[in-house]
Coordinates of C-alpha atoms in Angstrom, one line a residue:
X96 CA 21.8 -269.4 26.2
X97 CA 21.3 -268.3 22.5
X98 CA 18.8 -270.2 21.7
X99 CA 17.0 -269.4 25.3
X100 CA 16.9 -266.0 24.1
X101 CA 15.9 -266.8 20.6
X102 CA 12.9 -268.6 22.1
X103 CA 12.2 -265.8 24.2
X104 CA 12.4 -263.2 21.6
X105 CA 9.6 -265.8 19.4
X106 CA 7.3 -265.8 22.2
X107 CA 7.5 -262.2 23.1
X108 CA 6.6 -261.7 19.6
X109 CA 3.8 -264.2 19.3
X110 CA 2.0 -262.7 22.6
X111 CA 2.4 -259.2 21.2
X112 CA 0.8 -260.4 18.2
X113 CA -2.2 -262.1 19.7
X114 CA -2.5 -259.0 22.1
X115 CA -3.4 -256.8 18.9
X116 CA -5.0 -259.7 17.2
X117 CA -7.7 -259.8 20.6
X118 CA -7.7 -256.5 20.7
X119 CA -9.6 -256.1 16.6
X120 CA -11.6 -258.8 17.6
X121 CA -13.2 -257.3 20.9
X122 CA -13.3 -254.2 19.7
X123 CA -10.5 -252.7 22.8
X124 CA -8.6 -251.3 20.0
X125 CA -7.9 -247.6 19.3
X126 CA -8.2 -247.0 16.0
X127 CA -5.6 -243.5 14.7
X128 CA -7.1 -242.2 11.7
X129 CA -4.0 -239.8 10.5
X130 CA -5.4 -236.8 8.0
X131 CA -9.4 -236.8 8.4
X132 CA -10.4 -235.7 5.3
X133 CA -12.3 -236.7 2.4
X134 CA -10.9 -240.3 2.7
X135 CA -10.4 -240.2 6.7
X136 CA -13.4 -239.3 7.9
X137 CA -15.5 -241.8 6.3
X138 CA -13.5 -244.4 7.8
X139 CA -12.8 -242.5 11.1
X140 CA -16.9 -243.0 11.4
X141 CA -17.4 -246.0 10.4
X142 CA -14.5 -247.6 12.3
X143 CA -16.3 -245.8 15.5
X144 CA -20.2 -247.0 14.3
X145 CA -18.4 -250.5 14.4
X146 CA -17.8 -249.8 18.0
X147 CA -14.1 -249.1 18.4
X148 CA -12.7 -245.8 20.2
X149 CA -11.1 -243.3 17.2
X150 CA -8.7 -240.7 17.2
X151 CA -8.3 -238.6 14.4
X152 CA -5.5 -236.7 14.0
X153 CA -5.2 -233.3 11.5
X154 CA -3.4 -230.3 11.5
X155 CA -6.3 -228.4 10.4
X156 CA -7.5 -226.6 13.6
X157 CA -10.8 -226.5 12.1
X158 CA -11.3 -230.0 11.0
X159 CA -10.6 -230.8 14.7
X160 CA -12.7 -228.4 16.1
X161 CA -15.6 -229.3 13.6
X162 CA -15.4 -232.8 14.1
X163 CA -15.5 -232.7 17.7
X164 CA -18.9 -230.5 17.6
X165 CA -20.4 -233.3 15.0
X166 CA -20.5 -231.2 12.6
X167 CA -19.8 -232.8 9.2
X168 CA -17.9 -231.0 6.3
X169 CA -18.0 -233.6 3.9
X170 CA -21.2 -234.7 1.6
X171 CA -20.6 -238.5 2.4
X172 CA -20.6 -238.2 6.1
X173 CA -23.4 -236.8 8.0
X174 CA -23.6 -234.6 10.6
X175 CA -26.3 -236.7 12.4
X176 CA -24.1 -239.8 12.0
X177 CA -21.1 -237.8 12.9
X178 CA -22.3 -236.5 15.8
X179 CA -24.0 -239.9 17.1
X180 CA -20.0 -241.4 17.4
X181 CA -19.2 -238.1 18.9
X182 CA -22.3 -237.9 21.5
X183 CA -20.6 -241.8 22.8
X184 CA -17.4 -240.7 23.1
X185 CA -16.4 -243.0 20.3
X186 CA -14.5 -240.0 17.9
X187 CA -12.7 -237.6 18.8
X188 CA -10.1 -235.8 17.0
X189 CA -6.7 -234.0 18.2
X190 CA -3.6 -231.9 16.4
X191 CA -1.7 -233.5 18.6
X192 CA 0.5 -236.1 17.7
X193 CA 2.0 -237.3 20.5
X194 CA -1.3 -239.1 21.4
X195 CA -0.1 -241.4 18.3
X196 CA 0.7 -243.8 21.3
X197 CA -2.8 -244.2 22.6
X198 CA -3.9 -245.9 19.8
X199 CA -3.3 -249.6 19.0
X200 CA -3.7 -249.0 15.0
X201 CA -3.2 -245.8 12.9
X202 CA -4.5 -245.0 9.3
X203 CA -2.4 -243.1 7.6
X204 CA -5.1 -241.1 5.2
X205 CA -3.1 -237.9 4.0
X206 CA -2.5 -236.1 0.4
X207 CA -0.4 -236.8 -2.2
X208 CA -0.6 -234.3 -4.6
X209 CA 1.9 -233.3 -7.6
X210 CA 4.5 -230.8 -7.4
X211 CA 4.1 -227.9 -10.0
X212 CA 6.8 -230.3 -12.7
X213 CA 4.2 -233.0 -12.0
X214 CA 6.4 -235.5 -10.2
X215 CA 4.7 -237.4 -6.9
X216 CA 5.0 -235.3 -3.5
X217 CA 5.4 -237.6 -0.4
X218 CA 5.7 -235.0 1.6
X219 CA 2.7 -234.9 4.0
X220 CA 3.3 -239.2 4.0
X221 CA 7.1 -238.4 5.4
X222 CA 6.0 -235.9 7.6
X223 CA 3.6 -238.1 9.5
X224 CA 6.0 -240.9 9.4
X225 CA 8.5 -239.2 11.0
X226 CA 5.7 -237.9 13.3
X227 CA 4.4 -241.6 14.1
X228 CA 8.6 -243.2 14.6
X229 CA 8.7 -240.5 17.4
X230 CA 5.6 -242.1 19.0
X231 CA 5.8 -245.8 17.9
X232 CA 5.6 -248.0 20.8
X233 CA 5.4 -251.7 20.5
X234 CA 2.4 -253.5 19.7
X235 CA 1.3 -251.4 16.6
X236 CA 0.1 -251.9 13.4
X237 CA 0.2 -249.2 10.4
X238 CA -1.3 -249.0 7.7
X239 CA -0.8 -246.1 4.5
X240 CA -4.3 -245.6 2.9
X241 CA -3.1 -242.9 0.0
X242 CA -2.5 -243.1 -2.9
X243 CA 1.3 -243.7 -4.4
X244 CA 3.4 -245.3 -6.4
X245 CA 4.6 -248.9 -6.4
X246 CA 7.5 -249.1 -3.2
X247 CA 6.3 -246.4 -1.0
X248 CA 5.6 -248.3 1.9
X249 CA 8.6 -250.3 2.0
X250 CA 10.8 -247.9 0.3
X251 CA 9.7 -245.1 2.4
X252 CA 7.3 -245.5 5.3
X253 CA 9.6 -248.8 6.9
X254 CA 12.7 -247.1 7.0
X255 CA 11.1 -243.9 8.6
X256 CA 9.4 -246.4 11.2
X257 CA 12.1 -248.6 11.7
X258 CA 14.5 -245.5 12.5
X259 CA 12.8 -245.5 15.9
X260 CA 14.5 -248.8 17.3
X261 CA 11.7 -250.7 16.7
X262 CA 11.7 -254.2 13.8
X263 CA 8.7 -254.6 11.5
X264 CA 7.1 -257.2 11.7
X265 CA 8.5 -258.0 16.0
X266 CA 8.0 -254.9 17.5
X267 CA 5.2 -253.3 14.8
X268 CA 3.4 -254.2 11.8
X269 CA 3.0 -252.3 8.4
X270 CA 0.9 -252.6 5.4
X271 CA -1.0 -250.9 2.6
X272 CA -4.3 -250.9 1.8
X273 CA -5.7 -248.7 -1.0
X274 CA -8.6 -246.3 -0.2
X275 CA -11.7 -246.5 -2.5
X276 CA -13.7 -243.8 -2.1
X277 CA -15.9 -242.8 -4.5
X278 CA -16.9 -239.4 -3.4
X279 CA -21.1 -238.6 -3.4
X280 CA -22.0 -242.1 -4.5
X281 CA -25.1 -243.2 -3.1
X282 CA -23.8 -247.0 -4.5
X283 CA -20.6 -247.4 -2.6
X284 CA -19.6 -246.9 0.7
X285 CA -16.7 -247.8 3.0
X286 CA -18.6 -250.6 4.5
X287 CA -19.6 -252.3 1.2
X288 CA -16.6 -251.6 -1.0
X289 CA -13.8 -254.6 -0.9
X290 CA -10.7 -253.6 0.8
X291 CA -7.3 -254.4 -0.6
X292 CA -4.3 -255.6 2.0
X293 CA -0.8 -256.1 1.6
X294 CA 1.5 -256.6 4.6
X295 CA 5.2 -255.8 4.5
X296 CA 5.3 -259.8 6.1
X297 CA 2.5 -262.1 6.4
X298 CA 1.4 -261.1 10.1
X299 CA 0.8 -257.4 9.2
X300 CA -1.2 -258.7 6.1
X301 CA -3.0 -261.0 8.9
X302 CA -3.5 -258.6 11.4
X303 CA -4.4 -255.4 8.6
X304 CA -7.4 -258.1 7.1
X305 CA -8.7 -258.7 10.5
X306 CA -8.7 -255.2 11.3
X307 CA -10.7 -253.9 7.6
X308 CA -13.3 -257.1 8.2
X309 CA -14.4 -255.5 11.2
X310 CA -16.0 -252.9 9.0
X311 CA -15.6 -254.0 5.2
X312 CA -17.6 -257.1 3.6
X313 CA -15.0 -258.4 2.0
X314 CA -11.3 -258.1 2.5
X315 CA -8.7 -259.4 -0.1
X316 CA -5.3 -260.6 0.8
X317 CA -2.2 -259.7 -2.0
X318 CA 0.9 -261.0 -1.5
X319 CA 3.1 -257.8 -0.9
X320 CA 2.6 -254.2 -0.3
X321 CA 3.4 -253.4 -3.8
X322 CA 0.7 -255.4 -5.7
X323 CA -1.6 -253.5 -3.8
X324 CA -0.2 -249.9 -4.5
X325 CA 0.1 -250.8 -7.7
X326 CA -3.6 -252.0 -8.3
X327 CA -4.7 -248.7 -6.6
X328 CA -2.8 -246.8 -9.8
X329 CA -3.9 -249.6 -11.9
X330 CA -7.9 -248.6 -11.5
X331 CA -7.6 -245.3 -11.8
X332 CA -5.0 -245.1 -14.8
X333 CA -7.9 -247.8 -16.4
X334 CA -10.5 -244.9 -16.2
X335 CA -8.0 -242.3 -17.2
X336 CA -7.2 -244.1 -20.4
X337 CA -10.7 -245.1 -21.1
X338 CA -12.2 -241.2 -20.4
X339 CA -9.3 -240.0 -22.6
X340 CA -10.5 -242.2 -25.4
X341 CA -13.8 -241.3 -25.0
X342 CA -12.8 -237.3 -25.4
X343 CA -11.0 -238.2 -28.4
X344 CA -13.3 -239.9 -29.6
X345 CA -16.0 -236.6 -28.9
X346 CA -13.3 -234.3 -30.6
X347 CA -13.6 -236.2 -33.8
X348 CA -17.4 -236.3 -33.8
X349 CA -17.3 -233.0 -33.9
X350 CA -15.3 -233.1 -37.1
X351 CA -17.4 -235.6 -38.4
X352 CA -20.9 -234.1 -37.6
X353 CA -21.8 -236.9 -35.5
X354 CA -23.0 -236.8 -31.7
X355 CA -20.8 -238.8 -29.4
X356 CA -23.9 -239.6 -27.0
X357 CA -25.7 -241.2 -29.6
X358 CA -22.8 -243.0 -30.5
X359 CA -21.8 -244.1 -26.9
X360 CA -26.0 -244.9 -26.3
X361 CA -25.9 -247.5 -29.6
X362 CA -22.4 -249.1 -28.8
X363 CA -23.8 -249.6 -24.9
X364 CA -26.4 -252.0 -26.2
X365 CA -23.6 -254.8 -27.1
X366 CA -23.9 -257.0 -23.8
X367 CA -20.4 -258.6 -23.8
X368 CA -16.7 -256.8 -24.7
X369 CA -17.4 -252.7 -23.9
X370 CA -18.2 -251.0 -20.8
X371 CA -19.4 -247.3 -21.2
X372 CA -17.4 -244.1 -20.8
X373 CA -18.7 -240.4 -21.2
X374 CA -16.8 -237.3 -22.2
X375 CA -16.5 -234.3 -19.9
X376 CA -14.6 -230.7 -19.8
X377 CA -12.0 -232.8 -17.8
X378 CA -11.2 -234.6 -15.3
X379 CA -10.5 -234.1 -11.8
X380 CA -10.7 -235.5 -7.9
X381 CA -7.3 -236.6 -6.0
X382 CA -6.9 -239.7 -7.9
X383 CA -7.5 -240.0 -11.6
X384 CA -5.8 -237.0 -12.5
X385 CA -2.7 -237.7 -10.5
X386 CA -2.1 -241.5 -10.8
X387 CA -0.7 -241.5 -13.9
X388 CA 2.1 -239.5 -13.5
X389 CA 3.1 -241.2 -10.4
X390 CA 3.0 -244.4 -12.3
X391 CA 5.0 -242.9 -15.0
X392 CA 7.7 -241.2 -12.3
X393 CA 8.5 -244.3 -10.9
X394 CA 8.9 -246.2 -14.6
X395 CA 11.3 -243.7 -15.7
X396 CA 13.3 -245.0 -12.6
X397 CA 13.4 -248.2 -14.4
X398 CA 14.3 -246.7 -17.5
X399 CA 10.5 -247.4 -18.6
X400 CA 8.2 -245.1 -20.3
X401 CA 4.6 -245.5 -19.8
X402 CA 3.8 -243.6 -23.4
X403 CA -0.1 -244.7 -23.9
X404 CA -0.7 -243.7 -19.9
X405 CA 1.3 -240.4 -20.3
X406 CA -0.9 -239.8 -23.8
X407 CA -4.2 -240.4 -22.1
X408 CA -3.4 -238.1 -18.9
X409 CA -2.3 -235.4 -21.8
X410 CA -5.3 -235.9 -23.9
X411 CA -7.5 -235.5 -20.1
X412 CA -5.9 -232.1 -19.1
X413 CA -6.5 -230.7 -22.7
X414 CA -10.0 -230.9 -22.3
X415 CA -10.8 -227.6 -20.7
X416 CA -8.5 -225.6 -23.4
X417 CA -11.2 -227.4 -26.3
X418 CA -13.9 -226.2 -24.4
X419 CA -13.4 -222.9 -24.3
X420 CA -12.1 -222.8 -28.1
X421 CA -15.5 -224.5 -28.6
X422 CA -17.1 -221.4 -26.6
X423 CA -15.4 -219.2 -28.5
X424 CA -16.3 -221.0 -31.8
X425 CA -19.9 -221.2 -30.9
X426 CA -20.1 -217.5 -30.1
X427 CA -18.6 -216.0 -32.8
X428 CA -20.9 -218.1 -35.0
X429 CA -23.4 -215.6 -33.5
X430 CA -21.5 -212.4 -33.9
X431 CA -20.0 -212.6 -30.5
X432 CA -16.7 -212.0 -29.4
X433 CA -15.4 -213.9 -25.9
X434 CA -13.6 -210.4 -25.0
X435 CA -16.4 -208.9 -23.0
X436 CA -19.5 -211.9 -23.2
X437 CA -21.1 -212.5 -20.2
X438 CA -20.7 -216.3 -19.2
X439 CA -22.1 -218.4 -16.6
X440 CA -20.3 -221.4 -15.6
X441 CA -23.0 -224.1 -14.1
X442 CA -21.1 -226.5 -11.4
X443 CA -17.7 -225.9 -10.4
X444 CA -17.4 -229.1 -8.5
X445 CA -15.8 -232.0 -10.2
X446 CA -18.3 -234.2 -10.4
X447 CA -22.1 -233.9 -9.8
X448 CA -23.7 -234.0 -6.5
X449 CA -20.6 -233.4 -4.7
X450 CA -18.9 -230.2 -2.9
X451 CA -15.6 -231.4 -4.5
X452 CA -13.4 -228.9 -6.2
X453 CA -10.1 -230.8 -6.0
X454 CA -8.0 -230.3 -9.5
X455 CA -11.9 -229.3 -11.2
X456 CA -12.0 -228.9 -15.2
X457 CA -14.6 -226.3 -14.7
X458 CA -11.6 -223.9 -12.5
X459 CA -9.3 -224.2 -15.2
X460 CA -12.3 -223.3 -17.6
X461 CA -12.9 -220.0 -15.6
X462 CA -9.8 -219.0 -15.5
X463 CA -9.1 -219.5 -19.3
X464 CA -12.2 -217.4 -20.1
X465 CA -11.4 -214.7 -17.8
X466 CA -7.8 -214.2 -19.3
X467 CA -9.5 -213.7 -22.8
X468 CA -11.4 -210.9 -21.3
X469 CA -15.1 -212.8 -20.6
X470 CA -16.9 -211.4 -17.2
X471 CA -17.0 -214.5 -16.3
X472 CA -19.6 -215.8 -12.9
X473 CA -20.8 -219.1 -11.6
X474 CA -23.6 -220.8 -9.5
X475 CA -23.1 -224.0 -7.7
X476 CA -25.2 -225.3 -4.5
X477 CA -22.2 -227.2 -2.9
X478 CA -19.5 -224.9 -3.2
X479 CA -20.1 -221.4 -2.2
X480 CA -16.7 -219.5 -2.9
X481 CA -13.9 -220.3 -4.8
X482 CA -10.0 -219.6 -5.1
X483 CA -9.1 -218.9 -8.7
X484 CA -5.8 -217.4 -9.9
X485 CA -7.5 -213.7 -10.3
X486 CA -8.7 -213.7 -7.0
X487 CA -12.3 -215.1 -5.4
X488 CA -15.3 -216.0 -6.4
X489 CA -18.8 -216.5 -4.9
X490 CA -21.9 -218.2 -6.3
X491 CA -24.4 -216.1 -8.1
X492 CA -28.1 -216.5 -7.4
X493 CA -29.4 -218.5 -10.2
X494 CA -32.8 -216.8 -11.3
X495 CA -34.6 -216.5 -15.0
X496 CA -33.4 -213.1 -15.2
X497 CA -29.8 -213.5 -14.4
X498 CA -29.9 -216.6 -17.3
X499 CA -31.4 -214.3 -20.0
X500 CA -29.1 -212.1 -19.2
X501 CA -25.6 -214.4 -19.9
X502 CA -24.3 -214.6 -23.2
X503 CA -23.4 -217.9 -22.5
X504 CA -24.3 -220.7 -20.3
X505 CA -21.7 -223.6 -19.9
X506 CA -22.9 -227.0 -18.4
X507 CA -19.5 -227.8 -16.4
X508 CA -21.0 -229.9 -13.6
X509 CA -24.1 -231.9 -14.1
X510 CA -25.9 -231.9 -10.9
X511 CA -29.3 -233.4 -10.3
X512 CA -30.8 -229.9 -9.0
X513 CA -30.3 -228.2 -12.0
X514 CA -33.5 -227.6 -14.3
X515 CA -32.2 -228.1 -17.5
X516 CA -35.5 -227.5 -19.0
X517 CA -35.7 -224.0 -17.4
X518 CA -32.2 -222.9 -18.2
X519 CA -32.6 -223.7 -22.0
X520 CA -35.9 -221.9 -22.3
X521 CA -33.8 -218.8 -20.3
X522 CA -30.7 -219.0 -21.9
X523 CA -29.3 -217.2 -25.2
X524 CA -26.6 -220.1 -25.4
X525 CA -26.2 -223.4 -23.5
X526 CA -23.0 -225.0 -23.9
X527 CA -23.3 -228.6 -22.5
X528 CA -20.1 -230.5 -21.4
X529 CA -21.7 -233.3 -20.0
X530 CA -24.6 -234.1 -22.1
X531 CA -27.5 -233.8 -20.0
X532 CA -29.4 -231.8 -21.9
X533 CA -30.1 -235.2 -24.4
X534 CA -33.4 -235.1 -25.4
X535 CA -34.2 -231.7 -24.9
X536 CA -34.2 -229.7 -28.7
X537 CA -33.4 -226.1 -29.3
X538 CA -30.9 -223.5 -31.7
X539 CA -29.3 -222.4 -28.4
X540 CA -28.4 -225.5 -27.3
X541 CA -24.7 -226.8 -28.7
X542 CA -22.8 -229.9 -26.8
X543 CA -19.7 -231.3 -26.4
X544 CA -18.9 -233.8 -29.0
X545 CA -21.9 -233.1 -31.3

């Protein structure tokens, strides 16, 4: 009789795997993207231009609402392409979570930002895996896109799952597979980008491959959940380091009397042993500014301090505090105090092209001008208002007359519709964080690193 029901149990299981498994590869799948933001949506639409039925779930009444009019609100999704799935019934999005059931694989694609000490905050990825164990029915497969530390999916999301009744791995499967979004690259999309998997057993890593190959190129296996969180932190704490190099580096060049471009420009014609890195006011987006930290949290639970990671995230978030000592250095070289100048802050987002304000050097700039008394405005095409800690913000018309009139002009945000020509010849002072104003000569223009 036991081993009757043993047999039973192994072939219940091997039919509710093929059942999902036939699913991904006809394309009957519902696809639950949870959290359709700048890393949701992307994949909500191009799960649903692959020709599977998606649900996207958010608590943000107007993401819903927008999404089900086709009406894009982020730069790497378009409203026409958006509103083509919509048009076919293909996307649709909800605040309702109990519809968690309909769908035969969920995304889970929601922040994890820092608390205010700077330790990791799982809270919006415990909230929606309590909110899925409610709703788990057998026969699904989950997957955690954001980003986190090393053990979060097995330390975390499996319990929280598995507290509905249900076994991982019999009744559902779970993995983790690293988002890679790179936002407002016109290089690198969700379709050509290789997708990381890593299954809490080797059917979730089977089945989570399957389902990423039906939109992704190339899909790579690892061999546990926690190689591929931790090569998610890995990428991003390798650009943190190498930026904060680079902004060291720029600091001492200014010492020295030496530009930092023309430096960066020789050492980039070696072919073999250096890849090039630029210095900035900062550096910002969900990722890069966070991922150290949550590295470093989850060492100290080992009684391991990531010292050179912890450096290079310190050496990052100094930036903006140079920048504005190097505004007030360059303007009292002129006579001119920072209490009362008039400066204009070009680009708030946090990189260029993009509407993307998330943990932005150039809002920490603003905000460290205005408290040493600078009237302080900004212009930037993608981003309309902001929130700073005195209050909001809206962007100023950018004409010749209003850039005569500033007593400084800071470069935060390089972005390709900018006329660098025009605002040199216009402006008393250019301040340029990002170095785009290379090649272009002038006594008003000073730059980051030179």
């Amino acid at each position: 009789m036991y081993y009757a029901k043993l047999e039973a149990a192994e072939y219940e299981r091997e039919v509710t795997l093929l059942q999902l498994e036939e699913k991904i590869r006809n394309k009957s799948a519902t696809i639950g993207i949870v959290g359709i933001g700048y890393v949701g949506l992307p994949l909500a639409v191009a799960f649903a231009m692959a020709g599977f039925r998606v649900l996207g779930f958010d608590i943000r009444q107007k993401n819903v609402d927008s999404v089900n009019r086709g009406k894009s609100y982020i730069a790497d999704v378009s409203s026409d392409s958006l509103s083509s799935v919509v048009t076919k019934k293909l996307l649709e999005a909800t605040t309702d979570q109990s519809r968690i059931g309909e769908v035969d694989a969920i995304c889970i694609c929601v922040p994890t930002p820092l608390t205010t000490t700077k330790d990791p905050d799982l809270s919006y990825v415990i909230q929606e895996s309590e909110a899925i164990s409610k709703y788990l029915r057998p026969g699904q497969l989950v997957v955690l896109e954001s980003t986190t530390y090393p053990g979060t999916t097995k330390q975390v999301i499996l319990p929280k799952l598995e507290s509905s009744g249900l076994r991982c791995g019999i009744d559902f499967y779970l993995a983790y597979s690293p988002e890679r979004v790179d936002p407002g690259s016109k290089d690198h999309n969700v379709q050509n980008t290789p997708k990381i998997v890593g299954g809490i057993d080797p059917q979730s890593t089977q089945l989570t491959q399957l389902l990423y190959s039906q939109i992704a190129g190339a899909v790579l296996p690892v061999s546990r959940p926690e190689v591929a969180e931790m090569t998610k932190i890995f990428e991003n704490v390798f650009r943190s380091v190498n930026i904060a190099l680079v902004n060291e580096l720029a600091r001492l060049c200014e010492r020295m009397g030496l530009s930092v471009w023309e430096v960066i420009d020789a050492a980039s014609t070696k072919p073999f042993g250096y890849m090039p890195f630029y210095p900035g006011p900062g550096i910002g987006g969900h990722c890069i500014p966070l991922d150290p930290y949550y590295l470093a949290n989850k060492a100290r639970e080992l009684d391991f301090h990531t010292r050179f990671i912890e450096l290079a995230a310190e050496i990052n978030e100094h930036m903006p505090y140079h920048v504005v000592s190097r505004i007030l250095e360059i303007l009292s070289a002129r006579g001119k105090g920072l209490n009362g100048a008039k400066i204009l802050v070009l680009g708030v987002a946090y990189k260029k092209d993009i509407e993307d304000t998330r943990e932005s050097p150039a809002m920490k700039i603003i905000q460290l001008i205005r408290e040493k008394g600078a009237e302080v405005s900004y212009n930037d095409p993608y981003v309309p208002q902001i929130h700073v800690p005195a209050g909001d913000m809206k962007s100023v018309e950018l004409s010749n007359e209003y850039l005569a009139s500033m007593d400084c002009v800071v470069i935060a945000a390089d972005h390709s519709c900018y006329d660098m020509d025009e605002v040199v010849a216009r402006a008393k002072l250019v301040f340029d964080t990002r170095g785009v104003t290379r090649g272009l000569k002038g006594d008003n223009i000073v730059r980051l690193g030179e």
